[in-house]
Short mmCIF file of C-alpha atoms in Angstrom, two decimals:
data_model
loop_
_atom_site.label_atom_id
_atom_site.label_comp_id
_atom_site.label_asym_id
_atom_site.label_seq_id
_atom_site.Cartn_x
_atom_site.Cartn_y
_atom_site.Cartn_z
CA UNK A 1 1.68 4.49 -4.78
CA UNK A 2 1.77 5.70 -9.03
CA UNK A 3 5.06 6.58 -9.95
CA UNK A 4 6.71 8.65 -12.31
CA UNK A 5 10.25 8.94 -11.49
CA UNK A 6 12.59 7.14 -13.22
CA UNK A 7 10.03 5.82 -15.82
CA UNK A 8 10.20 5.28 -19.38
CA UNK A 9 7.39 7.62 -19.82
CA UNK A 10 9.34 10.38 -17.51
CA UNK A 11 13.03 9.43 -19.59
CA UNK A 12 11.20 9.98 -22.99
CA UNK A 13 9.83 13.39 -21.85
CA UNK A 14 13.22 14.54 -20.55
CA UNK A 15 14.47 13.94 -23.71
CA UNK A 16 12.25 15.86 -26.05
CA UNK A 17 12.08 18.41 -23.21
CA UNK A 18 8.31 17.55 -22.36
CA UNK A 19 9.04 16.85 -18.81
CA UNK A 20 7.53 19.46 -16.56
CA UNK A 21 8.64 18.52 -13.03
CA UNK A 22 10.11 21.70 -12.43
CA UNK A 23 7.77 23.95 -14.39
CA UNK A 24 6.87 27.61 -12.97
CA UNK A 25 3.57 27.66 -13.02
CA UNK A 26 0.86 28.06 -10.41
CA UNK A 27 0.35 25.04 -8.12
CA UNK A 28 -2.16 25.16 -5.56
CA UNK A 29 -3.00 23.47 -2.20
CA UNK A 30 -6.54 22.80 -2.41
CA UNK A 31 -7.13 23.63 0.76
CA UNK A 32 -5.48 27.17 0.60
CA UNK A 33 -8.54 27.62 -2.25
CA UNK A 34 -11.22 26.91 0.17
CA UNK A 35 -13.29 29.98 1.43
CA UNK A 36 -16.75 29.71 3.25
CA UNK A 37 -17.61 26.17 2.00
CA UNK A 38 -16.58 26.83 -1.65
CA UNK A 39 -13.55 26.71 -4.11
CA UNK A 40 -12.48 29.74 -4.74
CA UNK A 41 -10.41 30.43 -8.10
CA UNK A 42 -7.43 31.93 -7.53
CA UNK A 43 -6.99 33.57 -10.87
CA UNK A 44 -11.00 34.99 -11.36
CA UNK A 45 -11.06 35.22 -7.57
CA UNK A 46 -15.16 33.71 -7.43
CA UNK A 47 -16.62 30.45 -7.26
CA UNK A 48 -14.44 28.36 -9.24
CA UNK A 49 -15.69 26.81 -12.31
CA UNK A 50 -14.29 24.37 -14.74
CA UNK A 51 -14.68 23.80 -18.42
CA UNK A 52 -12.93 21.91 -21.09
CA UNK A 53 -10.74 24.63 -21.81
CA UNK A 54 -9.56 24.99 -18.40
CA UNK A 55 -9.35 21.62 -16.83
CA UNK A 56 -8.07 21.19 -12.98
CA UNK A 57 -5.49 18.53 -12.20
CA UNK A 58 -4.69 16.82 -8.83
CA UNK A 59 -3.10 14.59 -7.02
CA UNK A 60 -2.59 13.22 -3.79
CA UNK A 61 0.54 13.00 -2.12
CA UNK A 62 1.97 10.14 0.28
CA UNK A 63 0.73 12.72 3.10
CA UNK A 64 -2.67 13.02 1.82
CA UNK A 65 -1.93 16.35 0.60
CA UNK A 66 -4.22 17.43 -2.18
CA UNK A 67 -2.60 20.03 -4.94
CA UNK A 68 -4.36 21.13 -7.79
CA UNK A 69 -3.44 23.37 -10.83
CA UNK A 70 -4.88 24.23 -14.23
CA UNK A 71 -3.69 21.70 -16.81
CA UNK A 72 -1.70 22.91 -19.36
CA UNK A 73 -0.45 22.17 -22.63
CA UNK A 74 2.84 19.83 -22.74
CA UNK A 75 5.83 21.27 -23.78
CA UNK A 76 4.61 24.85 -23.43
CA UNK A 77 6.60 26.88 -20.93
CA UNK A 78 5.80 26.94 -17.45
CA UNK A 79 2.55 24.43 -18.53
CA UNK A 80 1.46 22.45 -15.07
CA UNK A 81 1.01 18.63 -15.48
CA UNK A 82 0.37 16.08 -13.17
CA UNK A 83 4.10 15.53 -12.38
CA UNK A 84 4.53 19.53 -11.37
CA UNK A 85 1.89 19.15 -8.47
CA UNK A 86 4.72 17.53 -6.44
CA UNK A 87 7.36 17.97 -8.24
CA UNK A 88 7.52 14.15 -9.54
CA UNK A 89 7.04 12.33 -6.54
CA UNK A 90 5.11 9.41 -5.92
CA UNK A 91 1.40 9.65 -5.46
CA UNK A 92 -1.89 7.69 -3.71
CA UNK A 93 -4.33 9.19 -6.48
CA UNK A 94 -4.24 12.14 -9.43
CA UNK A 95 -6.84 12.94 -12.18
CA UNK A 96 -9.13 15.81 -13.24
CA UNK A 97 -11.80 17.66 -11.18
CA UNK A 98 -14.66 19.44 -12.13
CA UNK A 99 -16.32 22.09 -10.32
CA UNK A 100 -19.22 23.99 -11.17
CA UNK A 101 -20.13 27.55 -8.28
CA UNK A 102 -17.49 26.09 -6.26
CA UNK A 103 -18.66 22.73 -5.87
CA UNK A 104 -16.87 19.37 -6.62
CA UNK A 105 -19.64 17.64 -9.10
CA UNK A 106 -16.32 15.14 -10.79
CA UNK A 107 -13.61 13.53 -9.92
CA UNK A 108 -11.76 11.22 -11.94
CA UNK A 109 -8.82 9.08 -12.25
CA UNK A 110 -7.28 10.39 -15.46
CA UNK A 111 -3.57 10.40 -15.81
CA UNK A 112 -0.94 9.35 -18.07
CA UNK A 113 2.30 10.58 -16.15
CA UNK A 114 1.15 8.48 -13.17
CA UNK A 115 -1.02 5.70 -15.37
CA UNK A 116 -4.46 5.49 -12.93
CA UNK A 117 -6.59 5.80 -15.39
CA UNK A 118 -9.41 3.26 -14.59
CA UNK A 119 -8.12 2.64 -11.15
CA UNK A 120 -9.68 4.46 -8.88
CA UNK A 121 -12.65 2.04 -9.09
CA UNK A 122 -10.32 -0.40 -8.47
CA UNK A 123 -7.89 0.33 -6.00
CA UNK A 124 -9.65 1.13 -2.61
CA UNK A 125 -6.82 3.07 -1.60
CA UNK A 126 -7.06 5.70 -4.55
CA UNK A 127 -10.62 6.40 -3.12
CA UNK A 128 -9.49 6.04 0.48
CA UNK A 129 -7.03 8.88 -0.22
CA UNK A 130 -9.05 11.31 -2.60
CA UNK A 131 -11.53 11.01 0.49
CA UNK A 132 -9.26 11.71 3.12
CA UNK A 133 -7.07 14.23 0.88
CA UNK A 134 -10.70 16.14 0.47
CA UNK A 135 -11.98 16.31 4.20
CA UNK A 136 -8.26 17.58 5.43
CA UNK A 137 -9.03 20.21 2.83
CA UNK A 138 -12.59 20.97 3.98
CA UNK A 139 -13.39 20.63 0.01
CA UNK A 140 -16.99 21.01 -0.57
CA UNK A 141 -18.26 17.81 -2.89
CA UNK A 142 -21.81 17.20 -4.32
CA UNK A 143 -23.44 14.07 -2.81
CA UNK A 144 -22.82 12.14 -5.77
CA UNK A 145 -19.54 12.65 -5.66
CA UNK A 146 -19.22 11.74 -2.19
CA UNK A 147 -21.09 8.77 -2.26
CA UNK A 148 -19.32 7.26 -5.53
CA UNK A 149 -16.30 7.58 -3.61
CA UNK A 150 -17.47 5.95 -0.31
CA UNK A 151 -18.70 3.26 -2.70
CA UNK A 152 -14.99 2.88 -4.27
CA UNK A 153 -13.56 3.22 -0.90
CA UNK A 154 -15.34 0.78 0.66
CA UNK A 155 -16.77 2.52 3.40
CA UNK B 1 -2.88 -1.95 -38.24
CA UNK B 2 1.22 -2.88 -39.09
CA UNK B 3 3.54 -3.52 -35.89
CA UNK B 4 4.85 -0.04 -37.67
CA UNK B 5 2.21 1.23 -37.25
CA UNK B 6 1.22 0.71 -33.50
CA UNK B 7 5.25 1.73 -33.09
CA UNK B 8 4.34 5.29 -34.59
CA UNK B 9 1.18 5.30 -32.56
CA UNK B 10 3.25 4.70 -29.35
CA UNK B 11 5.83 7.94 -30.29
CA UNK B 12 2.96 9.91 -29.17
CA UNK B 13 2.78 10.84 -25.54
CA UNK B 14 1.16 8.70 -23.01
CA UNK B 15 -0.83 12.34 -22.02
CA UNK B 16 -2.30 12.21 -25.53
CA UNK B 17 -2.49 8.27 -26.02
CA UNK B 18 -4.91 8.40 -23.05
CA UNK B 19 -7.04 11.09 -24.13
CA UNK B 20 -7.12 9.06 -27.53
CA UNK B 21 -8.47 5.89 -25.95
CA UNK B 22 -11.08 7.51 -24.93
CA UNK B 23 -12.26 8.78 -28.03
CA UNK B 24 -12.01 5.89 -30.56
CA UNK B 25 -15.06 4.78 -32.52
CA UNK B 26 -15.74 0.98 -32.71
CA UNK B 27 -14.57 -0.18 -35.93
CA UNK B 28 -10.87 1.61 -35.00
CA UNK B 29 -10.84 0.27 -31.12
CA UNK B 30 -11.17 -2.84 -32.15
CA UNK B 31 -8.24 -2.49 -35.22
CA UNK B 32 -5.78 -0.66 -32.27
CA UNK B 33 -6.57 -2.90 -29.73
CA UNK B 34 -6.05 -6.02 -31.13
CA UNK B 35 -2.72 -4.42 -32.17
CA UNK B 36 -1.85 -3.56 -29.57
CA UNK B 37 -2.23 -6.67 -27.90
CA UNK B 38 -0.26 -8.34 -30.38
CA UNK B 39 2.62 -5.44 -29.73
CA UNK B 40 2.57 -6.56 -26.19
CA UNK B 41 3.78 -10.08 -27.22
CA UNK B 42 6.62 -9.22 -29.31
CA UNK B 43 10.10 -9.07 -27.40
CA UNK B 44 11.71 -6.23 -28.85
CA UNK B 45 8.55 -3.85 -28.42
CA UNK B 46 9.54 -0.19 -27.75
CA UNK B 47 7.81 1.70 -24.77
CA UNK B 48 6.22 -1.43 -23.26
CA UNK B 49 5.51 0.68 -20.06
CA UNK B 50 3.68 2.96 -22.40
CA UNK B 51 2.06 0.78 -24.21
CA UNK B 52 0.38 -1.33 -20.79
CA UNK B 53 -0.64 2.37 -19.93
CA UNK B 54 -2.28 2.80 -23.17
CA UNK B 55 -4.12 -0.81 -23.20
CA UNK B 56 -5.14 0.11 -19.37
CA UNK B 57 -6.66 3.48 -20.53
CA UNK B 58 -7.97 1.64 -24.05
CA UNK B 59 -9.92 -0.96 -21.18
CA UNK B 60 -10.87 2.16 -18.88
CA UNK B 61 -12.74 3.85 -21.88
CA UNK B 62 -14.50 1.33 -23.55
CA UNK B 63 -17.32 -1.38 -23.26
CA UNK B 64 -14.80 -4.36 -24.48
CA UNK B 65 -16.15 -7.36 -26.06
CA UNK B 66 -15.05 -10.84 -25.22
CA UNK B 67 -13.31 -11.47 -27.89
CA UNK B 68 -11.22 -8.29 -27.25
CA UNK B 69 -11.23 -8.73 -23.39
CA UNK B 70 -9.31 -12.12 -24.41
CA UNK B 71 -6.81 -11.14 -26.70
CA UNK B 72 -5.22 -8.31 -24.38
CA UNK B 73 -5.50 -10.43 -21.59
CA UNK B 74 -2.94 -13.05 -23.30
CA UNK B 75 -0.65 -10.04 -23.91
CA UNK B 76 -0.77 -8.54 -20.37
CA UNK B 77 -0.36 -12.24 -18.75
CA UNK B 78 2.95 -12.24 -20.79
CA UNK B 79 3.98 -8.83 -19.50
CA UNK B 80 2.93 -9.51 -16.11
CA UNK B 81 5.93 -12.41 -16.02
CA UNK B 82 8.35 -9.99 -17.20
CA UNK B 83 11.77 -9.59 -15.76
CA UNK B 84 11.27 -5.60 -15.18
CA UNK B 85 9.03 -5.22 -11.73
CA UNK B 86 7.71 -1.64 -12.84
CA UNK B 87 6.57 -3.67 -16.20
CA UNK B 88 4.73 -6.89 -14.10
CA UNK B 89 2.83 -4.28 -11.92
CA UNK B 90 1.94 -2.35 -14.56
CA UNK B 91 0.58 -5.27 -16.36
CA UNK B 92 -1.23 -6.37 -13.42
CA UNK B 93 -2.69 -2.76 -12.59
CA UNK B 94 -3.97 -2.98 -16.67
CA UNK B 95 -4.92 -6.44 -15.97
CA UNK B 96 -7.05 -5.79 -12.53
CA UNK B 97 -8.70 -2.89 -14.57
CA UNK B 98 -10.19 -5.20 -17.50
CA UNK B 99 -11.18 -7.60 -15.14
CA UNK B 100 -13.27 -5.00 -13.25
CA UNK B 101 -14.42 -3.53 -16.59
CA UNK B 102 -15.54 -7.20 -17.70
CA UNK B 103 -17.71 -7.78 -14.30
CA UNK B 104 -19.13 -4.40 -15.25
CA UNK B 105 -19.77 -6.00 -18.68
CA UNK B 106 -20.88 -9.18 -17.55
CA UNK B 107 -18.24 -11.05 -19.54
CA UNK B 108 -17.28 -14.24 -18.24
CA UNK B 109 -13.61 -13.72 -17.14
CA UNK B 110 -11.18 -15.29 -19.50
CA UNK B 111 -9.71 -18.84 -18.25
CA UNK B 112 -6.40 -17.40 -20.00
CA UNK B 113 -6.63 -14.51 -17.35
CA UNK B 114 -6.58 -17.14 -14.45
CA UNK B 115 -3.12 -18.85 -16.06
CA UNK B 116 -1.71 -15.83 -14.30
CA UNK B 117 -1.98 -17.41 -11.37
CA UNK B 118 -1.35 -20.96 -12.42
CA UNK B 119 1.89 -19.65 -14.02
CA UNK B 120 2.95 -16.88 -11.50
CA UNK B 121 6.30 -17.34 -10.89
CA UNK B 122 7.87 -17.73 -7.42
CA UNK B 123 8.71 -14.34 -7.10
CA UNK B 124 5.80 -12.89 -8.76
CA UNK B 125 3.42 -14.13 -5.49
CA UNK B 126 4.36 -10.93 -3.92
CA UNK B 127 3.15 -9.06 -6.84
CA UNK B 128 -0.14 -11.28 -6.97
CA UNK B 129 -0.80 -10.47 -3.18
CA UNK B 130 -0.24 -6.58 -4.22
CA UNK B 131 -2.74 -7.25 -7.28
CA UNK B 132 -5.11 -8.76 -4.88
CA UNK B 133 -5.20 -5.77 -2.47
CA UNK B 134 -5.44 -3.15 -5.62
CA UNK B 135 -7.98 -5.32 -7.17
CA UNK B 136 -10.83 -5.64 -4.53
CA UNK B 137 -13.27 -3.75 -4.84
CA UNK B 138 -15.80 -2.49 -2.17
CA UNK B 139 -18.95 -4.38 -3.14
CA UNK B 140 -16.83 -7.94 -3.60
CA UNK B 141 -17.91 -8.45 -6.85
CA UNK B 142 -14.63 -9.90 -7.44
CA UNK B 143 -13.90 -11.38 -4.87
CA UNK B 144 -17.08 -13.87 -5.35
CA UNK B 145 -16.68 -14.02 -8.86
CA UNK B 146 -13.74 -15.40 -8.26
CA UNK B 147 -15.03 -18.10 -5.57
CA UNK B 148 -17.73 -18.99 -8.06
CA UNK B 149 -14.86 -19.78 -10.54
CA UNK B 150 -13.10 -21.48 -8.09
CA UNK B 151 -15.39 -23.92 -8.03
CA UNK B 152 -15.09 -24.40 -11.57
CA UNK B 153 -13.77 -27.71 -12.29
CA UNK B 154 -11.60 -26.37 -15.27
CA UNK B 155 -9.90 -23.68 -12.68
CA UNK B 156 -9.89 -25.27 -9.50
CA UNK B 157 -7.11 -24.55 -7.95
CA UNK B 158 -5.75 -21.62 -9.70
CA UNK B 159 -6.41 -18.71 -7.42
CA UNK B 160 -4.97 -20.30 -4.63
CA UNK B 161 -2.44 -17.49 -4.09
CA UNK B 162 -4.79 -14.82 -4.86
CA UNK B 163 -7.73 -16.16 -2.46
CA UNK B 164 -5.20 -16.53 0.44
CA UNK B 165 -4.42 -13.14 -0.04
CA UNK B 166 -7.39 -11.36 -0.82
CA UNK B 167 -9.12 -14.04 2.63
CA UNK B 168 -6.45 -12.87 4.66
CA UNK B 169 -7.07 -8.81 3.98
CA UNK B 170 -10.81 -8.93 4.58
CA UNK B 171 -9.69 -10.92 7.88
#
């Protein structure tokens, strides 16, 4: 599991009022988003794409529960970070998605609250989980995609 | 790049630090790296966590050299002795990444790196064991890099803790 609690990182943040655990904005279950086969987004309400100005964040939770939110920007109110999708606890996997027409064409590993950048081609069980958190969710992924992550997870 | 330096480097946060080692050009990965790795060796260094984050993301993001593959490896190998568990796995997580990063590369893994093991103190097996099972990728490239070096003369002996561990998952 990547933690956050009780870190340095999370004790720094707290203190310059960067920490956003409790933040307001919109978290979402990813599989809450799912319609027909595709993402939907729940702002634009159609086939969710992503772009550099509006990045989606996830993680997965000890009970393979996959959140997701638009990344915001730290120390803004009500911003959503990787430590707001569960509200600081511990996680099996977090990073960025991107999604183009309601597809999953990226997933990464990128995350400095919960430091896995680089590890999800290490750790089988960062794979394992994305995987898992994904097919509980019914999230559609391209084939690339999918296989990468078989490859990381081993299977 | 001063030890000042790196220290005003590191006020930034870890959210921005990672998006930065993604985005460095040669010349300056090279000068921040190097500092960095000698920032991991000093004592009284500020925001170690931080900083092991940063070198993991720095290792992530780039196509390391050798020469640079060596001299964060020395710093992490401290770290990943350290007194503070959340500090040793964090080393090892930013230590299992280069390694991975260097097979990619086709570096020939630092002997330094394999000290680790030599070194690991009694109650850092446990940590080792967790290293192992983070560290194995699906297609075993480790895992038989790490029997070929084995073999090595100069390391024999080494990875005893890690091979019985990493043996006795894929059991």
């Amino acid at each position: 599991m990547y933690e956050y609690d009780n870190t340095e990182i999370q004790a720094e943040r707290l203190a310059h009022d960067r920490d956003h655990c409790g933040s307001a904005g919109a978290v979402y279950d990813l599989a809450d988003l799912v319609r027909n086969g595709r993402v939907v987004d729940p702002e634009l309400l159609r086939h969710l794409t992503t772009a550099p100005t509006r990045r989606l964040i996830y993680a997965v939770d000890a009970n393979l529960d996959i959140h997701v939110g638009f990344d915001g920007d730290r120390g803004t109110p009500d911003a959503v970070k990787h430590e707001t999708l569960f509200h600081n606890a511990p996680v099996e996997a977090a990073g960025e998605l991107q999604l183009r027409d309601g597809i999953i064409v990226d997933v990464n590993d990128k995350s400095g609250s919960y430091g896995t950048t680089g590890l999800m081609q290490v750790d089988r069980r960062f794979a394992r989980a994305v995987l898992e958190a994904m097919r509980r969710a019914s999230a559609p992924m391209s084939e690339e995609v999918l296989n990468f992550l078989r490859v990381f997870a081993g299977l | 790049m001063s030890a000042e330096d790196i220290d005003t480097l590191l006020q930034q946060d870890i959210d921005d630090l990672t998006s930065i080692a993604g985005e460095l050009r040669p010349d300056a990965l090279n000068t921040v790296l190097l500092s960095a790795a000698d920032a991991l060796c000093r004592p009284e260094i500020a925001a170690r966590l931080k900083l092991l984050r940063f070198v993991q993301a720095l290792a992530a993001s780039n196509d390391l050299t050798f020469a640079q593959v060596e001299a964060i490896t020395i710093g992490l190998i401290k770290t990943a002795h350290a007194d503070d568990p959340t500090e040793r796995l964090a080393a090892l997580r930013a230590l299992s990444v280069i390694i991975v990063r260097a097979l990619e590369l086709n570096l020939a893994l630092s002997h330094s790196v394999l000290a680790t093991f030599e070194h690991a103190r009694a109650d850092s097996i446990a940590d080792i064991k967790a290293f192992a099972n983070e560290v194995l990728s699906t297609d075993n490239r480790l895992f038989r890099r790490l029997i070929e070096l084995e073999s090595d003369a100069a390391v024999a002996g080494k990875l005893g803790p890690f091979l019985e561990a990493t043996i006795s998952m894929k059991s």
